[in-house]
Each structure stands twice: as C-alpha cells, then as structure tokens.
mmCIF file of C-alpha atoms in Angstrom:
data_model
loop_
_atom_site.group_PDB
_atom_site.id
_atom_site.type_symbol
_atom_site.label_atom_id
_atom_site.label_comp_id
_atom_site.label_asym_id
_atom_site.label_seq_id
_atom_site.Cartn_x
_atom_site.Cartn_y
_atom_site.Cartn_z
ATOM 1 C CA MET A 24 65.223 144.015 91.353
ATOM 2 C CA ASN A 25 68.278 142.301 90.970
ATOM 3 C CA PHE A 26 69.035 138.741 89.386
ATOM 4 C CA PHE A 27 68.828 136.845 92.461
ATOM 5 C CA THR A 28 65.513 138.500 93.615
ATOM 6 C CA ILE A 29 64.236 137.138 90.348
ATOM 7 C CA VAL A 30 65.028 133.745 91.062
ATOM 8 C CA VAL A 31 63.608 133.738 94.700
ATOM 9 C CA ARG A 32 60.469 135.210 93.565
ATOM 10 C CA GLY A 33 60.148 132.662 90.693
ATOM 11 C CA LEU A 34 60.040 129.772 93.558
ATOM 12 C CA LEU A 35 58.071 131.557 95.672
ATOM 13 C CA ARG A 36 55.046 132.225 93.075
ATOM 14 C CA ARG A 37 53.447 128.738 93.724
ATOM 15 C CA ARG A 38 54.303 128.171 97.257
ATOM 16 C CA VAL A 39 52.317 124.940 97.814
ATOM 17 C CA ARG A 40 54.076 123.556 94.357
ATOM 18 C CA THR A 41 57.135 124.652 95.817
ATOM 19 C CA ALA A 42 56.782 122.937 99.246
ATOM 20 C CA LEU A 43 55.598 119.878 97.798
ATOM 21 C CA THR A 44 59.165 119.725 95.669
ATOM 22 C CA LEU A 45 61.201 120.400 98.553
ATOM 23 C CA VAL A 46 59.666 117.489 100.593
ATOM 24 C CA GLY A 47 59.975 114.995 97.522
ATOM 25 C CA ILE A 48 63.633 116.083 97.517
ATOM 26 C CA SER A 49 64.089 116.027 101.038
ATOM 27 C CA ILE A 50 62.713 112.351 101.452
ATOM 28 C CA GLY A 51 65.236 111.117 98.814
ATOM 29 C CA ILE A 52 68.113 112.892 100.301
ATOM 30 C CA ALA A 53 67.067 111.600 104.033
ATOM 31 C CA ALA A 54 66.830 108.103 102.480
ATOM 32 C CA VAL A 55 70.596 108.840 101.366
ATOM 33 C CA VAL A 56 71.551 110.040 104.791
ATOM 34 C CA ALA A 57 70.022 107.238 106.936
ATOM 35 C CA LEU A 58 70.863 103.973 104.554
ATOM 36 C CA VAL A 59 74.493 105.246 103.476
ATOM 37 C CA GLY A 60 74.766 106.352 107.320
ATOM 38 C CA ILE A 61 73.687 103.025 108.727
ATOM 39 C CA SER A 62 75.677 100.973 106.294
ATOM 40 C CA GLU A 63 79.015 102.923 106.962
ATOM 41 C CA GLY A 64 78.218 102.756 110.892
ATOM 42 C CA PHE A 65 77.893 99.179 110.682
ATOM 43 C CA GLU A 66 81.134 98.802 109.002
ATOM 44 C CA LYS A 67 82.798 101.355 111.438
ATOM 45 C CA SER A 68 81.332 99.844 114.700
ATOM 46 C CA TRP A 69 82.701 96.385 113.775
ATOM 47 C CA ALA A 70 86.171 97.281 112.913
ATOM 48 C CA THR A 71 86.068 99.462 116.172
ATOM 49 C CA GLY A 72 84.836 96.189 118.083
ATOM 50 C CA LEU A 73 87.641 94.182 116.490
ATOM 51 C CA LYS A 74 90.109 96.619 117.623
ATOM 52 C CA ALA A 75 88.969 96.617 120.823
ATOM 53 C CA ARG A 76 89.535 93.170 121.415
ATOM 54 C CA GLY A 77 93.111 93.753 120.136
ATOM 55 C CA THR A 78 92.533 91.916 117.124
ATOM 56 C CA ASP A 79 94.860 92.112 113.927
ATOM 57 C CA ILE A 80 93.839 89.662 111.756
ATOM 58 C CA VAL A 81 90.479 88.210 111.186
ATOM 59 C CA VAL A 82 90.116 84.507 109.693
ATOM 60 C CA SER A 83 87.163 83.685 108.497
ATOM 61 C CA ASN A 84 84.664 82.077 105.579
ATOM 62 C CA MET A 85 82.392 84.805 105.038
ATOM 63 C CA GLY A 86 81.412 84.427 101.508
ATOM 64 C CA GLY A 87 78.350 86.377 100.580
ATOM 65 C CA ALA A 88 76.557 86.048 103.631
ATOM 66 C CA MET A 89 76.397 87.895 107.179
ATOM 67 C CA VAL A 90 77.916 85.355 109.442
ATOM 68 C CA PRO A 91 81.006 83.397 108.730
ATOM 69 C CA LYS A 92 80.231 79.710 107.674
ATOM 70 C CA PRO A 93 81.626 77.209 110.337
ATOM 71 C CA PHE A 94 84.980 75.353 109.765
ATOM 72 C CA SER A 95 87.592 73.049 111.859
ATOM 73 C CA PRO A 96 89.199 74.400 114.764
ATOM 74 C CA THR A 97 92.443 72.779 113.406
ATOM 75 C CA VAL A 98 92.761 75.954 111.008
ATOM 76 C CA ARG A 99 93.787 77.674 114.240
ATOM 77 C CA ASP A 100 96.249 75.112 115.287
ATOM 78 C CA ARG A 101 97.970 75.734 111.606
ATOM 79 C CA ILE A 102 97.867 79.490 112.190
ATOM 80 C CA ALA A 103 99.404 79.573 115.551
ATOM 81 C CA LYS A 104 102.463 77.939 114.252
ATOM 82 C CA LEU A 105 103.357 81.165 111.993
ATOM 83 C CA PRO A 106 106.354 82.963 113.693
ATOM 84 C CA GLN A 107 104.803 86.197 113.183
ATOM 85 C CA VAL A 108 101.472 85.218 115.224
ATOM 86 C CA SER A 109 101.567 86.611 118.667
ATOM 87 C CA ALA A 110 98.092 84.778 119.845
ATOM 88 C CA THR A 111 95.119 83.543 118.495
ATOM 89 C CA CYS A 112 91.302 82.981 119.965
ATOM 90 C CA MET A 113 88.815 80.746 118.066
ATOM 91 C CA LEU A 114 85.261 81.988 118.250
ATOM 92 C CA MET A 115 81.615 81.257 116.807
ATOM 93 C CA VAL A 116 79.585 84.469 116.004
ATOM 94 C CA GLU A 117 75.653 84.125 115.353
ATOM 95 C CA LEU A 118 73.342 87.166 114.575
ATOM 96 C CA MET A 119 69.888 85.471 116.171
ATOM 97 C CA SER A 120 67.102 86.086 118.172
ATOM 98 C CA VAL A 121 67.172 85.831 122.033
ATOM 99 C CA GLU A 122 64.132 86.738 124.137
ATOM 100 C CA GLU A 123 63.284 90.450 123.887
ATOM 101 C CA ALA A 124 66.151 91.090 120.926
ATOM 102 C CA ASP A 125 64.762 90.175 117.494
ATOM 103 C CA MET A 126 68.428 90.162 116.283
ATOM 104 C CA ILE A 127 71.385 90.078 118.857
ATOM 105 C CA MET A 128 75.028 89.188 118.399
ATOM 106 C CA VAL A 129 76.055 86.001 120.392
ATOM 107 C CA SER A 130 79.900 85.734 120.857
ATOM 108 C CA ALA A 131 81.150 82.405 122.056
ATOM 109 C CA ARG A 132 85.023 82.747 122.711
ATOM 110 C CA GLU A 133 87.678 80.401 123.418
ATOM 111 C CA TRP A 134 88.280 79.940 127.014
ATOM 112 C CA GLY A 135 91.392 82.041 128.037
ATOM 113 C CA GLY A 136 91.682 83.556 124.695
ATOM 114 C CA PHE A 137 92.621 87.110 124.513
ATOM 115 C CA THR A 138 89.412 88.305 123.298
ATOM 116 C CA TRP A 139 88.096 87.925 127.151
ATOM 117 C CA ASP A 140 91.020 90.103 128.386
ATOM 118 C CA LYS A 141 89.466 93.463 127.072
ATOM 119 C CA LEU A 142 86.223 93.117 128.849
ATOM 120 C CA THR A 143 85.783 95.286 132.130
ATOM 121 C CA VAL A 144 83.375 93.764 134.200
ATOM 122 C CA THR A 145 80.919 96.442 135.592
ATOM 123 C CA SER A 146 78.966 94.038 137.919
ATOM 124 C CA GLY A 147 79.150 90.712 138.792
ATOM 125 C CA ARG A 148 81.685 88.474 137.465
ATOM 126 C CA LEU A 149 82.745 86.364 134.227
ATOM 127 C CA PRO A 150 82.316 82.886 133.990
ATOM 128 C CA LYS A 151 84.249 80.620 136.491
ATOM 129 C CA ASP A 152 85.252 78.313 133.515
ATOM 130 C CA GLU A 153 84.782 77.117 130.217
ATOM 131 C CA ASN A 154 82.094 74.585 131.193
ATOM 132 C CA GLU A 155 79.812 77.051 133.207
ATOM 133 C CA GLN A 156 76.158 77.314 132.064
ATOM 134 C CA ALA A 157 76.595 81.395 132.090
ATOM 135 C CA VAL A 158 76.686 84.456 129.963
ATOM 136 C CA VAL A 159 77.874 87.535 130.362
ATOM 137 C CA LEU A 160 76.300 90.727 128.732
ATOM 138 C CA GLY A 161 77.694 93.959 127.234
ATOM 139 C CA GLN A 162 75.928 96.848 128.837
ATOM 140 C CA THR A 163 73.721 97.839 125.888
ATOM 141 C CA ALA A 164 72.523 93.956 125.496
ATOM 142 C CA ALA A 165 71.667 93.753 129.192
ATOM 143 C CA GLU A 166 69.377 97.176 128.398
ATOM 144 C CA VAL A 167 67.861 95.603 125.483
ATOM 145 C CA LEU A 168 67.180 92.297 126.996
ATOM 146 C CA LYS A 169 66.194 93.995 130.317
ATOM 147 C CA LYS A 170 68.345 91.515 132.577
ATOM 148 C CA LYS A 171 70.538 91.726 135.481
ATOM 149 C CA VAL A 172 72.936 89.968 137.110
ATOM 150 C CA GLY A 173 71.162 86.822 138.764
ATOM 151 C CA ASP A 174 68.820 86.653 136.173
ATOM 152 C CA THR A 175 68.489 83.683 133.605
ATOM 153 C CA LEU A 176 68.775 84.171 129.790
ATOM 154 C CA GLN A 177 67.254 81.713 127.151
ATOM 155 C CA VAL A 178 69.308 80.893 124.356
ATOM 156 C CA GLU A 179 67.705 78.480 121.983
ATOM 157 C CA ALA A 180 66.100 75.976 124.417
ATOM 158 C CA THR A 181 68.729 76.185 127.039
ATOM 159 C CA GLU A 182 68.351 78.192 130.451
ATOM 160 C CA LEU A 183 71.660 80.128 130.888
ATOM 161 C CA ALA A 184 72.668 82.318 133.877
ATOM 162 C CA VAL A 185 73.653 85.996 133.820
ATOM 163 C CA VAL A 186 76.488 86.229 135.981
ATOM 164 C CA GLY A 187 77.944 89.656 134.783
ATOM 165 C CA ILE A 188 77.808 93.159 132.944
ATOM 166 C CA VAL A 189 80.722 93.979 131.160
ATOM 167 C CA ASN A 190 81.924 97.107 129.185
ATOM 168 C CA GLY A 191 83.783 96.071 126.022
ATOM 169 C CA GLY A 192 84.906 99.412 124.822
ATOM 170 C CA ALA A 193 83.144 99.556 121.490
ATOM 171 C CA LEU A 194 79.152 99.572 120.640
ATOM 172 C CA VAL A 195 79.393 95.962 118.922
ATOM 173 C CA GLU A 196 80.788 94.431 122.238
ATOM 174 C CA ASP A 197 78.460 96.367 124.320
ATOM 175 C CA GLY A 198 75.693 94.957 122.187
ATOM 176 C CA SER A 199 76.541 91.047 122.536
ATOM 177 C CA ILE A 200 75.726 88.106 124.765
ATOM 178 C CA ILE A 201 79.267 86.319 125.703
ATOM 179 C CA LEU A 202 80.047 82.859 126.526
ATOM 180 C CA ALA A 203 82.475 80.345 126.771
ATOM 181 C CA LEU A 204 82.759 78.691 123.169
ATOM 182 C CA PRO A 205 82.208 75.044 124.325
ATOM 183 C CA VAL A 206 79.219 76.079 126.063
ATOM 184 C CA PHE A 207 77.456 77.444 123.092
ATOM 185 C CA GLN A 208 78.912 74.692 120.361
ATOM 186 C CA THR A 209 77.115 72.270 123.133
ATOM 187 C CA LEU A 210 73.942 74.196 122.838
ATOM 188 C CA MET A 211 73.830 74.788 119.000
ATOM 189 C CA ALA A 212 75.072 71.130 118.360
ATOM 190 C CA SER A 213 78.070 72.624 116.553
ATOM 191 C CA GLU A 214 80.633 70.419 118.919
ATOM 192 C CA GLY A 215 83.929 70.706 116.592
ATOM 193 C CA LYS A 216 83.185 73.934 114.877
ATOM 194 C CA ILE A 217 84.153 77.316 114.773
ATOM 195 C CA ASN A 218 83.355 80.229 112.487
ATOM 196 C CA VAL A 219 86.070 82.783 113.120
ATOM 197 C CA VAL A 220 89.814 82.932 114.393
ATOM 198 C CA ASP A 221 90.769 86.217 115.777
ATOM 199 C CA VAL A 222 94.849 86.567 115.290
ATOM 200 C CA ARG A 223 96.757 89.120 117.285
ATOM 201 C CA ALA A 224 100.473 89.561 115.328
ATOM 202 C CA GLN A 225 103.716 90.311 116.640
ATOM 203 C CA PRO A 226 103.657 94.219 117.992
ATOM 204 C CA GLY A 227 104.887 96.795 115.846
ATOM 205 C CA MET A 228 103.831 95.174 112.422
ATOM 206 C CA THR A 229 102.612 97.719 109.669
ATOM 207 C CA GLU A 230 99.794 97.086 107.412
ATOM 208 C CA GLU A 231 101.934 96.029 104.513
ATOM 209 C CA GLN A 232 103.501 93.279 107.172
ATOM 210 C CA LEU A 233 100.104 92.435 108.110
ATOM 211 C CA GLN A 234 99.187 91.675 104.552
ATOM 212 C CA VAL A 235 102.134 89.396 103.893
ATOM 213 C CA LEU A 236 101.001 87.628 107.201
ATOM 214 C CA CYS A 237 97.457 87.201 105.657
ATOM 215 C CA ALA A 238 98.919 85.488 102.534
ATOM 216 C CA GLU A 239 100.882 83.294 104.394
ATOM 217 C CA ILE A 240 97.738 82.002 106.634
ATOM 218 C CA ASN A 241 95.898 82.020 103.275
ATOM 219 C CA LYS A 242 98.525 79.039 102.501
ATOM 220 C CA VAL A 243 98.516 77.117 105.359
ATOM 221 C CA ALA A 244 94.599 77.335 105.825
ATOM 222 C CA PRO A 245 93.418 77.613 102.087
ATOM 223 C CA GLU A 246 89.965 76.623 103.454
ATOM 224 C CA VAL A 247 89.404 80.165 104.824
ATOM 225 C CA ARG A 248 90.476 83.598 104.341
ATOM 226 C CA ALA A 249 92.671 85.859 106.333
ATOM 227 C CA VAL A 250 92.228 89.675 106.432
ATOM 228 C CA SER A 251 93.509 92.383 108.293
ATOM 229 C CA VAL A 252 91.330 94.380 110.077
ATOM 230 C CA ALA A 253 91.638 97.497 107.879
ATOM 231 C CA GLN A 254 90.538 95.404 105.065
ATOM 232 C CA HIS A 255 88.216 93.099 106.576
ATOM 233 C CA PHE A 256 84.863 94.835 105.315
ATOM 234 C CA ASN A 257 86.531 96.033 101.833
ATOM 235 C CA ASN A 258 86.977 92.112 101.192
ATOM 236 C CA SER A 259 83.497 91.045 102.399
ATOM 237 C CA GLN A 260 80.890 90.387 99.729
ATOM 238 C CA GLY A 261 78.197 90.579 102.231
ATOM 239 C CA TYR A 262 79.182 93.994 103.376
ATOM 240 C CA LYS A 263 79.812 95.042 99.596
ATOM 241 C CA MET A 264 76.113 94.023 99.098
ATOM 242 C CA ILE A 265 74.958 96.085 101.948
ATOM 243 C CA ARG A 266 76.877 99.096 100.677
ATOM 244 C CA ALA A 267 75.181 98.721 97.039
ATOM 245 C CA MET A 268 71.700 98.204 98.359
ATOM 246 C CA SER A 269 71.951 101.387 100.605
ATOM 247 C CA TRP A 270 72.978 103.341 97.699
ATOM 248 C CA GLY A 271 70.843 101.896 94.938
ATOM 249 C CA THR A 272 67.847 102.167 97.296
ATOM 250 C CA SER A 273 68.806 105.646 98.127
ATOM 251 C CA LEU A 274 69.167 106.679 94.372
ATOM 252 C CA LEU A 275 65.983 105.394 93.464
ATOM 253 C CA ALA A 276 64.297 107.725 96.430
ATOM 254 C CA VAL A 277 66.495 110.574 94.746
ATOM 255 C CA LEU A 278 65.067 109.971 91.421
ATOM 256 C CA VAL A 279 61.161 110.655 92.394
ATOM 257 C CA GLY A 280 63.045 114.076 93.530
ATOM 258 C CA VAL A 281 64.640 114.612 89.998
ATOM 259 C CA LEU A 282 61.099 114.017 88.626
ATOM 260 C CA GLY A 283 59.392 116.482 91.197
ATOM 261 C CA VAL A 284 61.831 119.259 90.457
ATOM 262 C CA MET A 285 61.753 118.827 86.455
ATOM 263 C CA ASN A 286 57.646 118.906 86.590
ATOM 264 C CA THR A 287 57.797 121.969 88.983
ATOM 265 C CA MET A 288 60.396 123.821 86.331
ATOM 266 C CA LEU A 289 58.660 122.809 83.403
ATOM 267 C CA MET A 290 55.148 124.255 85.046
ATOM 268 C CA THR A 291 57.099 127.445 86.019
ATOM 269 C CA VAL A 292 58.474 128.002 82.634
ATOM 270 C CA PHE A 293 54.951 127.487 81.185
ATOM 271 C CA GLU A 294 53.379 129.806 83.560
ATOM 272 C CA ARG A 295 56.064 132.668 83.315
ATOM 273 C CA LYS A 296 55.895 132.384 79.458
ATOM 274 C CA GLN A 297 54.773 135.808 79.177
ATOM 275 C CA GLU A 298 57.201 137.065 81.304
ATOM 276 C CA ILE A 299 60.202 135.412 80.165
ATOM 277 C CA CYS A 300 59.324 136.640 76.877
ATOM 278 C CA VAL A 301 59.126 140.094 78.178
ATOM 279 C CA LEU A 302 62.463 139.799 79.800
ATOM 280 C CA LEU A 303 63.996 138.609 76.351
ATOM 281 C CA ALA A 304 62.404 141.725 74.664
ATOM 282 C CA LEU A 305 63.931 143.882 77.019
ATOM 283 C CA GLY A 306 67.527 142.489 76.426
ATOM 284 C CA TRP A 307 68.039 139.599 78.224
ATOM 285 C CA LYS A 308 70.252 137.210 76.650
ATOM 286 C CA ARG A 309 69.054 133.692 76.226
ATOM 287 C CA SER A 310 71.922 132.239 78.188
ATOM 288 C CA ARG A 311 70.864 134.584 81.120
ATOM 289 C CA ILE A 312 67.297 133.217 80.843
ATOM 290 C CA VAL A 313 68.979 129.678 81.159
ATOM 291 C CA ARG A 314 70.752 130.539 83.973
ATOM 292 C CA MET A 315 67.632 132.201 85.864
ATOM 293 C CA VAL A 316 65.962 128.809 85.392
ATOM 294 C CA LEU A 317 69.202 126.864 86.498
ATOM 295 C CA TRP A 318 69.487 129.252 89.584
ATOM 296 C CA GLU A 319 65.993 128.401 90.782
ATOM 297 C CA SER A 320 66.398 124.456 90.057
ATOM 298 C CA ALA A 321 69.854 124.701 91.947
ATOM 299 C CA LEU A 322 68.210 126.360 94.709
ATOM 300 C CA LEU A 323 65.217 124.523 95.106
ATOM 301 C CA GLY A 324 67.826 121.228 95.390
ATOM 302 C CA PHE A 325 69.899 123.045 98.057
ATOM 303 C CA ALA A 326 66.872 123.791 100.195
ATOM 304 C CA GLY A 327 65.674 120.401 99.411
ATOM 305 C CA GLY A 328 69.226 118.845 100.477
ATOM 306 C CA ILE A 329 69.831 120.720 103.638
ATOM 307 C CA GLY A 330 65.999 119.508 104.573
ATOM 308 C CA GLY A 331 66.830 116.006 103.481
ATOM 309 C CA VAL A 332 70.076 116.054 105.588
ATOM 310 C CA LEU A 333 67.556 117.457 108.945
ATOM 311 C CA LEU A 334 65.057 114.728 108.226
ATOM 312 C CA GLY A 335 67.672 111.637 107.635
ATOM 313 C CA ILE A 336 69.414 112.777 110.951
ATOM 314 C CA LEU A 337 66.268 112.383 113.112
ATOM 315 C CA GLY A 338 65.316 109.296 111.167
ATOM 316 C CA VAL A 339 68.859 107.711 111.923
ATOM 317 C CA GLU A 340 68.258 108.762 115.509
ATOM 318 C CA ALA A 341 65.264 106.970 115.690
ATOM 319 C CA MET A 342 66.345 103.802 113.809
ATOM 320 C CA GLN A 343 69.276 104.047 116.283
ATOM 321 C CA ASN A 344 67.200 103.485 119.663
ATOM 322 C CA ALA A 345 64.724 100.772 117.934
ATOM 323 C CA PRO A 346 64.976 97.800 119.811
ATOM 324 C CA ALA A 347 65.542 95.225 116.610
ATOM 325 C CA ILE A 348 68.913 96.886 115.789
ATOM 326 C CA LYS A 349 70.302 98.917 119.383
ATOM 327 C CA GLY A 350 73.336 97.800 119.773
ATOM 328 C CA LEU A 351 74.295 96.392 116.671
ATOM 329 C CA LEU A 352 75.333 99.395 114.891
ATOM 330 C CA GLU A 353 76.153 103.197 115.278
ATOM 331 C CA PRO A 354 75.536 105.328 112.385
ATOM 332 C CA ASP A 355 78.066 107.317 110.888
ATOM 333 C CA LEU A 356 76.834 110.672 110.085
ATOM 334 C CA SER A 357 79.981 112.122 109.036
ATOM 335 C CA PRO A 358 80.498 115.941 107.691
ATOM 336 C CA SER A 359 81.491 114.201 104.314
ATOM 337 C CA LEU A 360 78.145 112.163 104.294
ATOM 338 C CA LEU A 361 76.075 115.440 104.844
ATOM 339 C CA LEU A 362 77.899 117.386 102.560
ATOM 340 C CA LYS A 363 77.888 114.813 99.751
ATOM 341 C CA ALA A 364 73.959 114.396 100.407
ATOM 342 C CA VAL A 365 73.709 118.371 99.880
ATOM 343 C CA ALA A 366 75.888 118.249 96.964
ATOM 344 C CA ILE A 367 73.557 115.295 95.517
ATOM 345 C CA ALA A 368 70.637 117.567 96.069
ATOM 346 C CA VAL A 369 71.820 120.584 94.307
ATOM 347 C CA ILE A 370 73.022 118.261 91.516
ATOM 348 C CA VAL A 371 69.849 116.665 91.067
ATOM 349 C CA GLY A 372 68.338 120.366 90.989
ATOM 350 C CA VAL A 373 70.817 121.442 88.102
ATOM 351 C CA LEU A 374 70.346 118.613 86.022
ATOM 352 C CA SER A 375 66.315 118.546 86.871
ATOM 353 C CA GLY A 376 66.247 122.221 85.279
ATOM 354 C CA LEU A 377 68.478 121.590 82.119
ATOM 355 C CA TYR A 378 65.295 120.941 80.131
ATOM 356 C CA PRO A 379 63.126 123.329 81.644
ATOM 357 C CA ALA A 380 65.824 125.929 80.972
ATOM 358 C CA TRP A 381 66.352 124.978 77.193
ATOM 359 C CA ARG A 382 62.608 125.389 76.873
ATOM 360 C CA SER A 383 62.745 128.680 78.136
ATOM 361 C CA SER A 384 65.501 129.862 76.131
ATOM 362 C CA ARG A 385 63.577 129.007 72.947
ATOM 363 C CA LEU A 386 60.599 131.280 73.423
ATOM 364 C CA ASN A 387 60.222 134.016 70.956
ATOM 365 C CA PRO A 388 60.285 137.618 72.563
ATOM 366 C CA ALA A 389 57.438 138.558 69.967
ATOM 367 C CA ALA A 390 55.348 136.329 72.092
ATOM 368 C CA ALA A 391 55.177 139.051 74.784
ATOM 369 C CA LEU A 392 52.895 141.270 72.497
ATOM 370 C CA ASN A 393 50.139 138.593 72.383
ATOM 371 C CA GLY A 394 49.064 139.267 75.930
#
C-alpha cells in the first residue's frame, strides 16, 4: 500500500460525508464560475458591441450607474470641432422593460450617424427618416420579443412599427431595440437630451494617441468623461461595483466550502486517531502525517473544483438563455477563469486542512496501545 493509496482510502472511508463536502465545495466554485463569468462576459459583450459600431471613444456621464446620465447635445458640437475626431454620433441608451422582455437595451441613434452603418438588414428595412415612428430589432431582440417585420412594439405608452430585423455583428447590438434619436426623445419626454456620444477618431491612431484625444475632449467638455473603448469599463464605477459584488458573493459561497472541508478533515482525524498513532509508532515522521492530511484535503478541493466548474458551466448556459437577460450578455468562460476556479478550490482544501493536519501531527504514538 503506497502513500497515495492511503490518502484515497482516507477519503473513501466515509463516502457520504465526503460526497456532501464535495457538494459544498462545488456549489461555491460554481458561484465563482457563474458570477465572475457573467460579469466578465457583460464587459466583453459591450466592448465587442462598441467595436462593431466602429466606436473608438465613448463620451458619457456614467457615475455609479449602469446607464449614463443625460446631458446637452452641445457637448457633441464641441467634440466634433477637434481635428483628431473623424465622426461623432449622439445616442440615448436605456435599459428598460418592453413587452415580453423584463430588461432590454433600447438604443436611440442620431439619424445619419455612423452607428447605423454596421447594421446589416436581414429582413425588412431601416426607418425612412428620423421622424418615422418605427424601430428595427436586433436578431436576438426579435426572438425575445417574438416580433417580426410588420408587427408593432409598445415602448412606454407608444406603439411603434417594426420595420426591420438587423444583424449588428455583436451580441449587444443583436439584443437591442434600435430607433432614431428624435423619436425616442419625444417618447421619453427628453427633447434636447442625450446620454452618450460615440466618437470615431482619425484612422491609424494608437491607444496612446486616443488617450491624448480623450484628455482634449475632457477639457472642452468637462461635464462628461471621455474614455477609449479599451478603458471604458475600467473607468466605470458601475462596472467596478459589478465585479466586486461578483467576487464578493462568490467568496462567501467558497467560505461555506472551507468550513465543510475543515469539519470533514477534523472528523477524519478524530475517527482515525488510532490508525495515525499506529503509523507514528511504525516510524512515520510527523511531517509525513501532515502531508497525508493535506493531500487528502487538497484532493477533496480538486475534486470539488472540477465538479464546481462543470456545475458553473451548466448554470451559466441556463442563465444565458433566460428571457430576463437573453441578448444582454455573453458569459466569458475563459480557460483562465476555469483554471482559477479549480486553483481556488485546491487552495481552499489545503488551507482547510492545515489545522486538522497540525492536530494529527500532535498525537502520541503510545495511544495506539490503548486500542
């Protein structure tokens, strides 16, 4: 019987307890995979959407909110005068409940602005002009809302005609209701207000040059903040809060797993007291006893980590197709996140086994004689 066999046998001695501990670890790791994956995917899908529109710089007043606060369109006029700016497009973006969708993106765009250019019409057409009481739907939005060309869509108290279905080249675009800015401003009683200006810089500008341009925009329009697409989410308090909440909630779930592993290992040491004392009497060093307990707890953590990753992937798939968030995000289950989750589980196992390992190493070999 080799060292590893003894380690595995120790875990299989109480199969039900070991299985329950694995469930506890798996749930904690699944929370890490699901919540962090959704958080990172939210950022990734929005960044992809901005790039799909051909946007280099986003000008908004995010503050700590998920949706930018409104400001005057004169901001765009000041920005457009800068020589490094190739084009601008005013928008009003809202997350709101519309008919079948509990939360969906509504993207009202300046008529003739460059953000319309990347929309590929798959059915129907685009609005005729900026005053037509009409919307086009991204492919995913049309699926969620169960609409086709020729139907009507009620946004707030107004019925708008669905004149087209479009492919926007990104999940956020495909999950949006898109219409002309003046129509939405009237509908929301927000005439003369916007909350985003998308900026397209001169071709060939590097990230460093974009940062310089952002600083210039902030000078001419101090009431808002300009950030490059690459820095958009790192500078948003709202998205920082989402990341913090995702990790915080996940780590609380992991803490439950820590307590479970520690309890299991302490009970194992208590039940195997005589066995451990016999091993010490046969010449095992105390350090080897410590390694044995730590290996057991680490193996428990590893198995729980693998189970948690699989459970998290299944959970994310289910949430991704939920009507409440379908079309808003694409979870980012990157290999690095999955490896981090398993590593967290192993670390949890090792840390949870430290005290039980120390307790086992303090046992007196003479206790083996007492039976």
